[in-house]
């Protein structure tokens, strides 16, 4: 059974990114990412810290803006020519207005792809797909998982994973079915590839997964102060699967790498 180690792929890409940054700096281009947030939640602070450290490692300047008004922060970053990428660290206080607020990011600076779905639905240009969805696509490709011959189940249809991944894969004429909150998850037994991103701990049970399946856990939740995914631990004891992401180091590390790949693309354009 393959372990879909996103951290391993991210390590190779990180070296290449550092080389790209050195080349850009030689041309007097200094890639810069601005992270905008309105919360000091420890989990959010941790995610921001990880991105700042990654930026330092490859030579990208990362600024952490704590803004009471996220919209004003976005407007300010949009106007700064030396800012190549903008992300809003979710969740924000005004969750009901998230779509409206992130849609204010200039498309060419929306390196997290937060507003891509809204842009596509309104006929506007979108430069980047969701960083998390792209990371999952790269992860499966990196481990030679052939999606063209598989029935794919997407559990969850959120803006960061399910929705953009569904769009990407259907555009490539892949066989994709979306499972939502009221779907019968026992039907997952009929699918060769399962990607779950609901944030519901232990949602995917052993009896829902057939022999030879590929599982990607992109869900994150806190249970007793510990981060857990959608896939129940009992499934990880099996030896009859084709591939599965690890509890730690699966999709997450590669998502950060993808985010910075988008920053470099923006800096070059």
PDB file of C-alpha atoms in Angstrom:
ATOM      1  CA  UNK A   1       0.000   0.000   0.000  1.00  0.00           C
ATOM      2  CA  UNK A   2       1.249   3.452  -0.933  1.00  0.00           C
ATOM      3  CA  UNK A   3       1.354   6.222   1.656  1.00  0.00           C
ATOM      4  CA  UNK A   4       0.501   9.481  -0.127  1.00  0.00           C
ATOM      5  CA  UNK A   5       3.161  11.597   1.542  1.00  0.00           C
ATOM      6  CA  UNK A   6       2.568  15.195   0.514  1.00  0.00           C
ATOM      7  CA  UNK A   7       5.496  16.366   2.633  1.00  0.00           C
ATOM      8  CA  UNK A   8       7.880  14.338   0.464  1.00  0.00           C
ATOM      9  CA  UNK A   9       6.651  15.899  -2.783  1.00  0.00           C
ATOM     10  CA  UNK A  10       6.612  19.336  -1.148  1.00  0.00           C
ATOM     11  CA  UNK A  11      10.281  18.915  -0.217  1.00  0.00           C
ATOM     12  CA  UNK A  12      11.323  18.441  -3.848  1.00  0.00           C
ATOM     13  CA  UNK A  13       9.223  21.395  -4.995  1.00  0.00           C
ATOM     14  CA  UNK A  14      10.549  23.616  -2.221  1.00  0.00           C
ATOM     15  CA  UNK A  15      14.119  23.295  -3.467  1.00  0.00           C
ATOM     16  CA  UNK A  16      13.017  24.289  -6.955  1.00  0.00           C
ATOM     17  CA  UNK A  17      11.070  27.248  -5.596  1.00  0.00           C
ATOM     18  CA  UNK A  18      14.112  28.562  -3.736  1.00  0.00           C
ATOM     19  CA  UNK A  19      16.008  28.435  -7.036  1.00  0.00           C
ATOM     20  CA  UNK A  20      13.180  30.334  -8.770  1.00  0.00           C
ATOM     21  CA  UNK A  21      13.240  33.039  -6.091  1.00  0.00           C
ATOM     22  CA  UNK A  22      16.987  33.533  -6.501  1.00  0.00           C
ATOM     23  CA  UNK A  23      16.486  33.938 -10.250  1.00  0.00           C
ATOM     24  CA  UNK A  24      13.691  36.477  -9.701  1.00  0.00           C
ATOM     25  CA  UNK A  25      15.767  38.452  -7.212  1.00  0.00           C
ATOM     26  CA  UNK A  26      18.586  38.631  -9.757  1.00  0.00           C
ATOM     27  CA  UNK A  27      16.054  40.395 -11.982  1.00  0.00           C
ATOM     28  CA  UNK A  28      15.160  42.754  -9.096  1.00  0.00           C
ATOM     29  CA  UNK A  29      11.795  41.058  -8.565  1.00  0.00           C
ATOM     30  CA  UNK A  30      11.114  40.340  -4.901  1.00  0.00           C
ATOM     31  CA  UNK A  31       8.114  38.027  -4.425  1.00  0.00           C
ATOM     32  CA  UNK A  32       5.810  39.109  -1.633  1.00  0.00           C
ATOM     33  CA  UNK A  33       2.772  37.503   0.010  1.00  0.00           C
ATOM     34  CA  UNK A  34       0.366  39.278   2.354  1.00  0.00           C
ATOM     35  CA  UNK A  35      -1.731  37.239   4.784  1.00  0.00           C
ATOM     36  CA  UNK A  36      -4.804  39.074   6.090  1.00  0.00           C
ATOM     37  CA  UNK A  37      -6.667  37.928   9.191  1.00  0.00           C
ATOM     38  CA  UNK A  38      -8.913  39.359  11.894  1.00  0.00           C
ATOM     39  CA  UNK A  39      -8.349  36.743  14.587  1.00  0.00           C
ATOM     40  CA  UNK A  40      -5.662  35.726  17.065  1.00  0.00           C
ATOM     41  CA  UNK A  41      -7.062  32.208  17.356  1.00  0.00           C
ATOM     42  CA  UNK A  42      -4.128  29.881  18.189  1.00  0.00           C
ATOM     43  CA  UNK A  43      -4.916  27.537  15.292  1.00  0.00           C
ATOM     44  CA  UNK A  44      -4.999  30.423  12.806  1.00  0.00           C
ATOM     45  CA  UNK A  45      -1.807  31.859  14.289  1.00  0.00           C
ATOM     46  CA  UNK A  46      -0.142  28.479  13.831  1.00  0.00           C
ATOM     47  CA  UNK A  47      -1.124  28.269  10.155  1.00  0.00           C
ATOM     48  CA  UNK A  48       0.130  31.808   9.539  1.00  0.00           C
ATOM     49  CA  UNK A  49       3.394  30.987  11.303  1.00  0.00           C
ATOM     50  CA  UNK A  50       3.916  27.925   9.085  1.00  0.00           C
ATOM     51  CA  UNK A  51       3.465  30.022   5.958  1.00  0.00           C
ATOM     52  CA  UNK A  52       5.815  32.729   7.207  1.00  0.00           C
ATOM     53  CA  UNK A  53       8.475  30.126   7.965  1.00  0.00           C
ATOM     54  CA  UNK A  54       8.060  28.535   4.538  1.00  0.00           C
ATOM     55  CA  UNK A  55       8.418  31.946   2.904  1.00  0.00           C
ATOM     56  CA  UNK A  56      11.600  32.620   4.835  1.00  0.00           C
ATOM     57  CA  UNK A  57      13.017  29.255   3.758  1.00  0.00           C
ATOM     58  CA  UNK A  58      12.652  29.985   0.040  1.00  0.00           C
ATOM     59  CA  UNK A  59      13.213  33.750   0.154  1.00  0.00           C
ATOM     60  CA  UNK A  60       9.641  35.039  -0.284  1.00  0.00           C
ATOM     61  CA  UNK A  61       8.670  37.978   1.908  1.00  0.00           C
ATOM     62  CA  UNK A  62       5.527  37.183   3.920  1.00  0.00           C
ATOM     63  CA  UNK A  63       3.672  39.914   5.793  1.00  0.00           C
ATOM     64  CA  UNK A  64       1.055  39.087   8.440  1.00  0.00           C
ATOM     65  CA  UNK A  65      -1.616  41.794   8.578  1.00  0.00           C
ATOM     66  CA  UNK A  66      -4.026  41.688  11.499  1.00  0.00           C
ATOM     67  CA  UNK A  67      -6.949  43.845  10.344  1.00  0.00           C
ATOM     68  CA  UNK A  68     -10.161  44.671  12.158  1.00  0.00           C
ATOM     69  CA  UNK A  69     -11.675  45.315   8.727  1.00  0.00           C
ATOM     70  CA  UNK A  70     -10.554  42.585   6.310  1.00  0.00           C
ATOM     71  CA  UNK A  71     -12.059  44.422   3.332  1.00  0.00           C
ATOM     72  CA  UNK A  72      -9.896  47.464   4.008  1.00  0.00           C
ATOM     73  CA  UNK A  73      -6.859  45.229   4.299  1.00  0.00           C
ATOM     74  CA  UNK A  74      -7.613  43.671   0.920  1.00  0.00           C
ATOM     75  CA  UNK A  75      -8.061  47.091  -0.689  1.00  0.00           C
ATOM     76  CA  UNK A  76      -4.710  48.227   0.697  1.00  0.00           C
ATOM     77  CA  UNK A  77      -2.871  45.116  -0.505  1.00  0.00           C
ATOM     78  CA  UNK A  78      -4.528  45.317  -3.942  1.00  0.00           C
ATOM     79  CA  UNK A  79      -3.104  48.801  -4.431  1.00  0.00           C
ATOM     80  CA  UNK A  80       0.476  47.883  -3.540  1.00  0.00           C
ATOM     81  CA  UNK A  81       2.366  46.970  -6.707  1.00  0.00           C
ATOM     82  CA  UNK A  82       5.043  45.083  -4.763  1.00  0.00           C
ATOM     83  CA  UNK A  83       2.450  42.655  -3.333  1.00  0.00           C
ATOM     84  CA  UNK A  84       2.174  39.644  -5.633  1.00  0.00           C
ATOM     85  CA  UNK A  85      -0.124  37.452  -3.568  1.00  0.00           C
ATOM     86  CA  UNK A  86      -2.938  37.998  -1.065  1.00  0.00           C
ATOM     87  CA  UNK A  87      -4.658  35.405   1.083  1.00  0.00           C
ATOM     88  CA  UNK A  88      -7.344  35.806   3.722  1.00  0.00           C
ATOM     89  CA  UNK A  89      -6.714  33.359   6.548  1.00  0.00           C
ATOM     90  CA  UNK A  90     -10.083  31.744   7.199  1.00  0.00           C
ATOM     91  CA  UNK A  91     -12.294  31.689   9.109  1.00  0.00           C
ATOM     92  CA  UNK A  92     -12.959  35.402   9.557  1.00  0.00           C
ATOM     93  CA  UNK A  93     -15.298  36.948  12.108  1.00  0.00           C
ATOM     94  CA  UNK A  94     -17.963  37.839   9.564  1.00  0.00           C
ATOM     95  CA  UNK A  95     -18.342  34.336   8.145  1.00  0.00           C
ATOM     96  CA  UNK A  96     -21.621  35.074   6.365  1.00  0.00           C
ATOM     97  CA  UNK A  97     -19.835  37.664   4.224  1.00  0.00           C
ATOM     98  CA  UNK A  98     -16.803  35.517   3.382  1.00  0.00           C
ATOM     99  CA  UNK A  99     -17.629  35.112  -0.324  1.00  0.00           C
ATOM    100  CA  UNK A 100     -18.265  38.813  -0.770  1.00  0.00           C
ATOM    101  CA  UNK A 101     -15.119  39.802   1.103  1.00  0.00           C
ATOM    102  CA  UNK A 102     -12.659  37.443  -0.616  1.00  0.00           C
ATOM    103  CA  UNK A 103     -14.097  38.351  -4.018  1.00  0.00           C
ATOM    104  CA  UNK A 104     -12.468  41.742  -3.467  1.00  0.00           C
ATOM    105  CA  UNK A 105      -9.003  40.237  -3.982  1.00  0.00           C
ATOM    106  CA  UNK A 106      -7.631  41.064  -7.428  1.00  0.00           C
ATOM    107  CA  UNK A 107      -7.772  37.817  -9.471  1.00  0.00           C
ATOM    108  CA  UNK A 108      -4.063  38.004 -10.342  1.00  0.00           C
ATOM    109  CA  UNK A 109      -3.238  38.191  -6.606  1.00  0.00           C
ATOM    110  CA  UNK A 110      -5.725  35.558  -5.407  1.00  0.00           C
ATOM    111  CA  UNK A 111      -3.021  32.913  -4.942  1.00  0.00           C
ATOM    112  CA  UNK A 112      -5.152  30.771  -2.608  1.00  0.00           C
ATOM    113  CA  UNK A 113      -7.902  30.591  -5.239  1.00  0.00           C
ATOM    114  CA  UNK A 114     -10.537  31.624  -2.685  1.00  0.00           C
ATOM    115  CA  UNK A 115     -12.551  33.677  -5.148  1.00  0.00           C
ATOM    116  CA  UNK A 116     -12.045  31.452  -8.186  1.00  0.00           C
ATOM    117  CA  UNK A 117     -15.380  29.666  -7.915  1.00  0.00           C
ATOM    118  CA  UNK A 118     -17.261  32.948  -7.636  1.00  0.00           C
ATOM    119  CA  UNK A 119     -15.329  34.376 -10.580  1.00  0.00           C
ATOM    120  CA  UNK A 120     -16.098  31.358 -12.763  1.00  0.00           C
ATOM    121  CA  UNK A 121     -19.798  31.490 -11.895  1.00  0.00           C
ATOM    122  CA  UNK A 122     -20.014  35.153 -12.891  1.00  0.00           C
ATOM    123  CA  UNK A 123     -17.984  34.839 -16.074  1.00  0.00           C
ATOM    124  CA  UNK A 124     -14.929  36.696 -14.754  1.00  0.00           C
ATOM    125  CA  UNK A 125     -11.312  35.724 -15.275  1.00  0.00           C
ATOM    126  CA  UNK A 126      -9.710  33.499 -12.643  1.00  0.00           C
ATOM    127  CA  UNK A 127      -5.945  33.077 -12.490  1.00  0.00           C
ATOM    128  CA  UNK A 128      -5.547  30.372  -9.846  1.00  0.00           C
ATOM    129  CA  UNK A 129      -7.493  27.331  -8.740  1.00  0.00           C
ATOM    130  CA  UNK A 130      -7.871  26.490  -5.045  1.00  0.00           C
ATOM    131  CA  UNK A 131      -4.437  25.739  -3.583  1.00  0.00           C
ATOM    132  CA  UNK A 132      -5.811  22.762  -1.622  1.00  0.00           C
ATOM    133  CA  UNK A 133      -7.619  21.263  -4.609  1.00  0.00           C
ATOM    134  CA  UNK A 134      -4.530  21.700  -6.777  1.00  0.00           C
ATOM    135  CA  UNK A 135      -2.387  20.077  -4.084  1.00  0.00           C
ATOM    136  CA  UNK A 136      -4.639  16.990  -4.057  1.00  0.00           C
ATOM    137  CA  UNK A 137      -4.406  16.742  -7.827  1.00  0.00           C
ATOM    138  CA  UNK A 138      -0.603  16.991  -7.689  1.00  0.00           C
ATOM    139  CA  UNK A 139      -0.420  14.500  -4.810  1.00  0.00           C
ATOM    140  CA  UNK A 140      -2.288  11.802  -6.720  1.00  0.00           C
ATOM    141  CA  UNK A 141      -0.320  12.481  -9.900  1.00  0.00           C
ATOM    142  CA  UNK A 142       2.943  12.362  -7.945  1.00  0.00           C
ATOM    143  CA  UNK A 143       2.163   8.826  -6.789  1.00  0.00           C
ATOM    144  CA  UNK A 144       0.964   7.682 -10.226  1.00  0.00           C
ATOM    145  CA  UNK A 145      -2.676   7.237  -9.256  1.00  0.00           C
ATOM    146  CA  UNK A 146      -4.549   6.885 -12.552  1.00  0.00           C
ATOM    147  CA  UNK A 147      -7.816   8.762 -12.185  1.00  0.00           C
ATOM    148  CA  UNK A 148      -8.939   8.137 -15.763  1.00  0.00           C
ATOM    149  CA  UNK A 149      -9.881   4.548 -14.933  1.00  0.00           C
ATOM    150  CA  UNK A 150     -11.506   5.212 -11.573  1.00  0.00           C
ATOM    151  CA  UNK A 151     -14.882   6.153 -10.203  1.00  0.00           C
ATOM    152  CA  UNK A 152     -14.159   9.102  -7.935  1.00  0.00           C
ATOM    153  CA  UNK A 153     -16.185  10.103  -4.871  1.00  0.00           C
ATOM    154  CA  UNK A 154     -15.874  13.601  -3.428  1.00  0.00           C
ATOM    155  CA  UNK A 155     -17.278  13.778   0.095  1.00  0.00           C
ATOM    156  CA  UNK A 156     -18.072  17.418   0.822  1.00  0.00           C
ATOM    157  CA  UNK A 157     -18.648  20.305  -1.575  1.00  0.00           C
ATOM    158  CA  UNK A 158     -16.945  23.262   0.091  1.00  0.00           C
ATOM    159  CA  UNK A 159     -15.255  26.215  -1.593  1.00  0.00           C
ATOM    160  CA  UNK A 160     -11.714  25.102  -0.747  1.00  0.00           C
ATOM    161  CA  UNK A 161     -11.757  21.453  -1.830  1.00  0.00           C
ATOM    162  CA  UNK A 162     -14.916  19.744  -3.036  1.00  0.00           C
ATOM    163  CA  UNK A 163     -16.286  22.365  -5.381  1.00  0.00           C
ATOM    164  CA  UNK A 164     -13.041  23.359  -7.154  1.00  0.00           C
ATOM    165  CA  UNK A 165     -11.797  19.760  -7.320  1.00  0.00           C
ATOM    166  CA  UNK A 166     -15.091  18.655  -8.848  1.00  0.00           C
ATOM    167  CA  UNK A 167     -14.830  21.398 -11.464  1.00  0.00           C
ATOM    168  CA  UNK A 168     -11.199  20.570 -12.270  1.00  0.00           C
ATOM    169  CA  UNK A 169     -11.785  16.859 -12.629  1.00  0.00           C
ATOM    170  CA  UNK A 170     -15.016  17.069 -14.578  1.00  0.00           C
ATOM    171  CA  UNK A 171     -13.277  19.483 -16.933  1.00  0.00           C
ATOM    172  CA  UNK A 172     -10.789  16.651 -17.509  1.00  0.00           C
ATOM    173  CA  UNK A 173     -13.718  14.285 -18.227  1.00  0.00           C
ATOM    174  CA  UNK A 174     -13.184  12.211 -15.095  1.00  0.00           C
ATOM    175  CA  UNK A 175     -15.997  10.192 -13.500  1.00  0.00           C
ATOM    176  CA  UNK A 176     -16.796  12.219 -10.357  1.00  0.00           C
ATOM    177  CA  UNK A 177     -19.709  11.902  -7.931  1.00  0.00           C
ATOM    178  CA  UNK A 178     -20.294  14.361  -5.081  1.00  0.00           C
ATOM    179  CA  UNK A 179     -21.529  13.115  -1.697  1.00  0.00           C
ATOM    180  CA  UNK A 180     -23.161  15.709   0.552  1.00  0.00           C
ATOM    181  CA  UNK A 181     -24.491  15.723   4.105  1.00  0.00           C
ATOM    182  CA  UNK A 182     -27.637  13.689   3.292  1.00  0.00           C
ATOM    183  CA  UNK A 183     -25.960  11.231   0.930  1.00  0.00           C
ATOM    184  CA  UNK A 184     -25.772   7.521   1.745  1.00  0.00           C
ATOM    185  CA  UNK A 185     -22.073   7.077   2.496  1.00  0.00           C
ATOM    186  CA  UNK A 186     -22.341   3.295   2.342  1.00  0.00           C
ATOM    187  CA  UNK A 187     -22.433   3.788  -1.432  1.00  0.00           C
ATOM    188  CA  UNK A 188     -18.769   4.838  -1.233  1.00  0.00           C
ATOM    189  CA  UNK A 189     -18.070   1.092  -1.408  1.00  0.00           C
ATOM    190  CA  UNK A 190     -18.639   1.393  -5.167  1.00  0.00           C
ATOM    191  CA  UNK A 191     -15.828   3.925  -5.701  1.00  0.00           C
ATOM    192  CA  UNK A 192     -12.136   3.385  -6.329  1.00  0.00           C
ATOM    193  CA  UNK A 193     -10.990   6.839  -5.207  1.00  0.00           C
ATOM    194  CA  UNK A 194     -12.437   8.671  -2.208  1.00  0.00           C
ATOM    195  CA  UNK A 195     -11.523  12.258  -1.330  1.00  0.00           C
ATOM    196  CA  UNK A 196     -13.119  13.525   1.872  1.00  0.00           C
ATOM    197  CA  UNK A 197     -13.062  17.152   3.025  1.00  0.00           C
ATOM    198  CA  UNK A 198     -15.883  17.733   5.496  1.00  0.00           C
ATOM    199  CA  UNK A 199     -14.155  18.395   8.811  1.00  0.00           C
ATOM    200  CA  UNK A 200     -16.357  15.733  10.457  1.00  0.00           C
ATOM    201  CA  UNK A 201     -14.070  13.500  12.562  1.00  0.00           C
ATOM    202  CA  UNK A 202     -14.073   9.775  11.684  1.00  0.00           C
ATOM    203  CA  UNK A 203     -16.826  10.251   9.092  1.00  0.00           C
ATOM    204  CA  UNK A 204     -15.440   7.661   6.674  1.00  0.00           C
ATOM    205  CA  UNK A 205     -15.843   4.242   8.293  1.00  0.00           C
ATOM    206  CA  UNK A 206     -14.182   0.927   7.477  1.00  0.00           C
ATOM    207  CA  UNK A 207     -17.328  -0.619   5.993  1.00  0.00           C
ATOM    208  CA  UNK A 208     -17.598   2.220   3.452  1.00  0.00           C
ATOM    209  CA  UNK A 209     -14.281   1.440   1.756  1.00  0.00           C
ATOM    210  CA  UNK A 210     -13.671  -1.392  -0.677  1.00  0.00           C
ATOM    211  CA  UNK A 211     -10.500  -3.391  -1.204  1.00  0.00           C
ATOM    212  CA  UNK A 212      -8.051  -1.590  -3.484  1.00  0.00           C
ATOM    213  CA  UNK A 213      -9.445   1.889  -2.861  1.00  0.00           C
ATOM    214  CA  UNK A 214      -7.413   5.111  -2.777  1.00  0.00           C
ATOM    215  CA  UNK A 215      -8.244   7.473   0.102  1.00  0.00           C
ATOM    216  CA  UNK A 216      -7.358  11.136   0.488  1.00  0.00           C
ATOM    217  CA  UNK A 217      -8.227  12.788   3.790  1.00  0.00           C
ATOM    218  CA  UNK A 218      -8.453  16.566   3.364  1.00  0.00           C
ATOM    219  CA  UNK A 219     -10.683  17.163   6.380  1.00  0.00           C
ATOM    220  CA  UNK A 220      -9.466  18.899   9.516  1.00  0.00           C
ATOM    221  CA  UNK A 221     -11.203  19.210  12.873  1.00  0.00           C
ATOM    222  CA  UNK A 222     -10.257  19.462  16.531  1.00  0.00           C
ATOM    223  CA  UNK A 223     -11.171  16.640  18.893  1.00  0.00           C
ATOM    224  CA  UNK A 224     -10.079  17.099  22.477  1.00  0.00           C
ATOM    225  CA  UNK A 225      -7.480  19.622  21.367  1.00  0.00           C
ATOM    226  CA  UNK A 226      -6.034  17.194  18.807  1.00  0.00           C
ATOM    227  CA  UNK A 227      -6.338  17.701  15.052  1.00  0.00           C
ATOM    228  CA  UNK A 228      -8.162  14.798  13.400  1.00  0.00           C
ATOM    229  CA  UNK A 229      -9.346  14.008   9.892  1.00  0.00           C
ATOM    230  CA  UNK A 230     -12.420  12.545   8.216  1.00  0.00           C
ATOM    231  CA  UNK A 231     -11.006   9.020   7.934  1.00  0.00           C
ATOM    232  CA  UNK A 232     -11.522   6.689  10.875  1.00  0.00           C
ATOM    233  CA  UNK A 233      -8.328   5.254  12.345  1.00  0.00           C
ATOM    234  CA  UNK A 234      -9.514   1.668  11.851  1.00  0.00           C
ATOM    235  CA  UNK A 235      -9.167   2.100   8.084  1.00  0.00           C
ATOM    236  CA  UNK A 236      -5.466   2.865   8.488  1.00  0.00           C
ATOM    237  CA  UNK A 237      -4.939  -0.615   9.943  1.00  0.00           C
ATOM    238  CA  UNK A 238      -5.930  -2.234   6.666  1.00  0.00           C
ATOM    239  CA  UNK A 239      -3.398  -3.638   4.212  1.00  0.00           C
ATOM    240  CA  UNK A 240      -5.742  -4.189   1.260  1.00  0.00           C
ATOM    241  CA  UNK A 241      -5.890  -0.554   0.091  1.00  0.00           C
ATOM    242  CA  UNK A 242      -4.000   0.839  -2.897  1.00  0.00           C
ATOM    243  CA  UNK A 243      -3.075   4.125  -1.228  1.00  0.00           C
ATOM    244  CA  UNK A 244      -3.985   6.439   1.647  1.00  0.00           C
ATOM    245  CA  UNK A 245      -2.803   9.775   3.026  1.00  0.00           C
ATOM    246  CA  UNK A 246      -1.034   9.680   6.420  1.00  0.00           C
ATOM    247  CA  UNK A 247      -2.597  11.211   9.517  1.00  0.00           C
ATOM    248  CA  UNK A 248       0.015  13.978   9.342  1.00  0.00           C
ATOM    249  CA  UNK A 249       1.872  15.197   6.267  1.00  0.00           C
ATOM    250  CA  UNK A 250      -0.661  14.346   3.570  1.00  0.00           C
ATOM    251  CA  UNK A 251      -2.454  17.194   1.821  1.00  0.00           C
ATOM    252  CA  UNK A 252      -1.473  20.034   4.192  1.00  0.00           C
ATOM    253  CA  UNK A 253       2.242  20.458   3.399  1.00  0.00           C
ATOM    254  CA  UNK A 254       1.618  20.303  -0.332  1.00  0.00           C
ATOM    255  CA  UNK A 255      -1.137  22.926  -0.039  1.00  0.00           C
ATOM    256  CA  UNK A 256       1.359  25.418   1.404  1.00  0.00           C
ATOM    257  CA  UNK A 257       3.810  24.555  -1.369  1.00  0.00           C
ATOM    258  CA  UNK A 258       1.104  25.087  -3.991  1.00  0.00           C
ATOM    259  CA  UNK A 259       0.235  28.451  -2.466  1.00  0.00           C
ATOM    260  CA  UNK A 260       3.823  29.641  -2.850  1.00  0.00           C
ATOM    261  CA  UNK A 261       4.025  28.200  -6.363  1.00  0.00           C
ATOM    262  CA  UNK A 262       1.130  30.516  -7.197  1.00  0.00           C
ATOM    263  CA  UNK A 263       2.948  33.470  -5.585  1.00  0.00           C
ATOM    264  CA  UNK A 264       5.966  32.842  -7.814  1.00  0.00           C
ATOM    265  CA  UNK A 265       3.745  32.553 -10.881  1.00  0.00           C
ATOM    266  CA  UNK A 266       2.162  35.899  -9.964  1.00  0.00           C
ATOM    267  CA  UNK A 267       5.584  37.501  -9.486  1.00  0.00           C
ATOM    268  CA  UNK A 268       6.683  36.342 -12.933  1.00  0.00           C
ATOM    269  CA  UNK A 269       3.591  37.638 -14.734  1.00  0.00           C
TER     270      UNK A 269
END
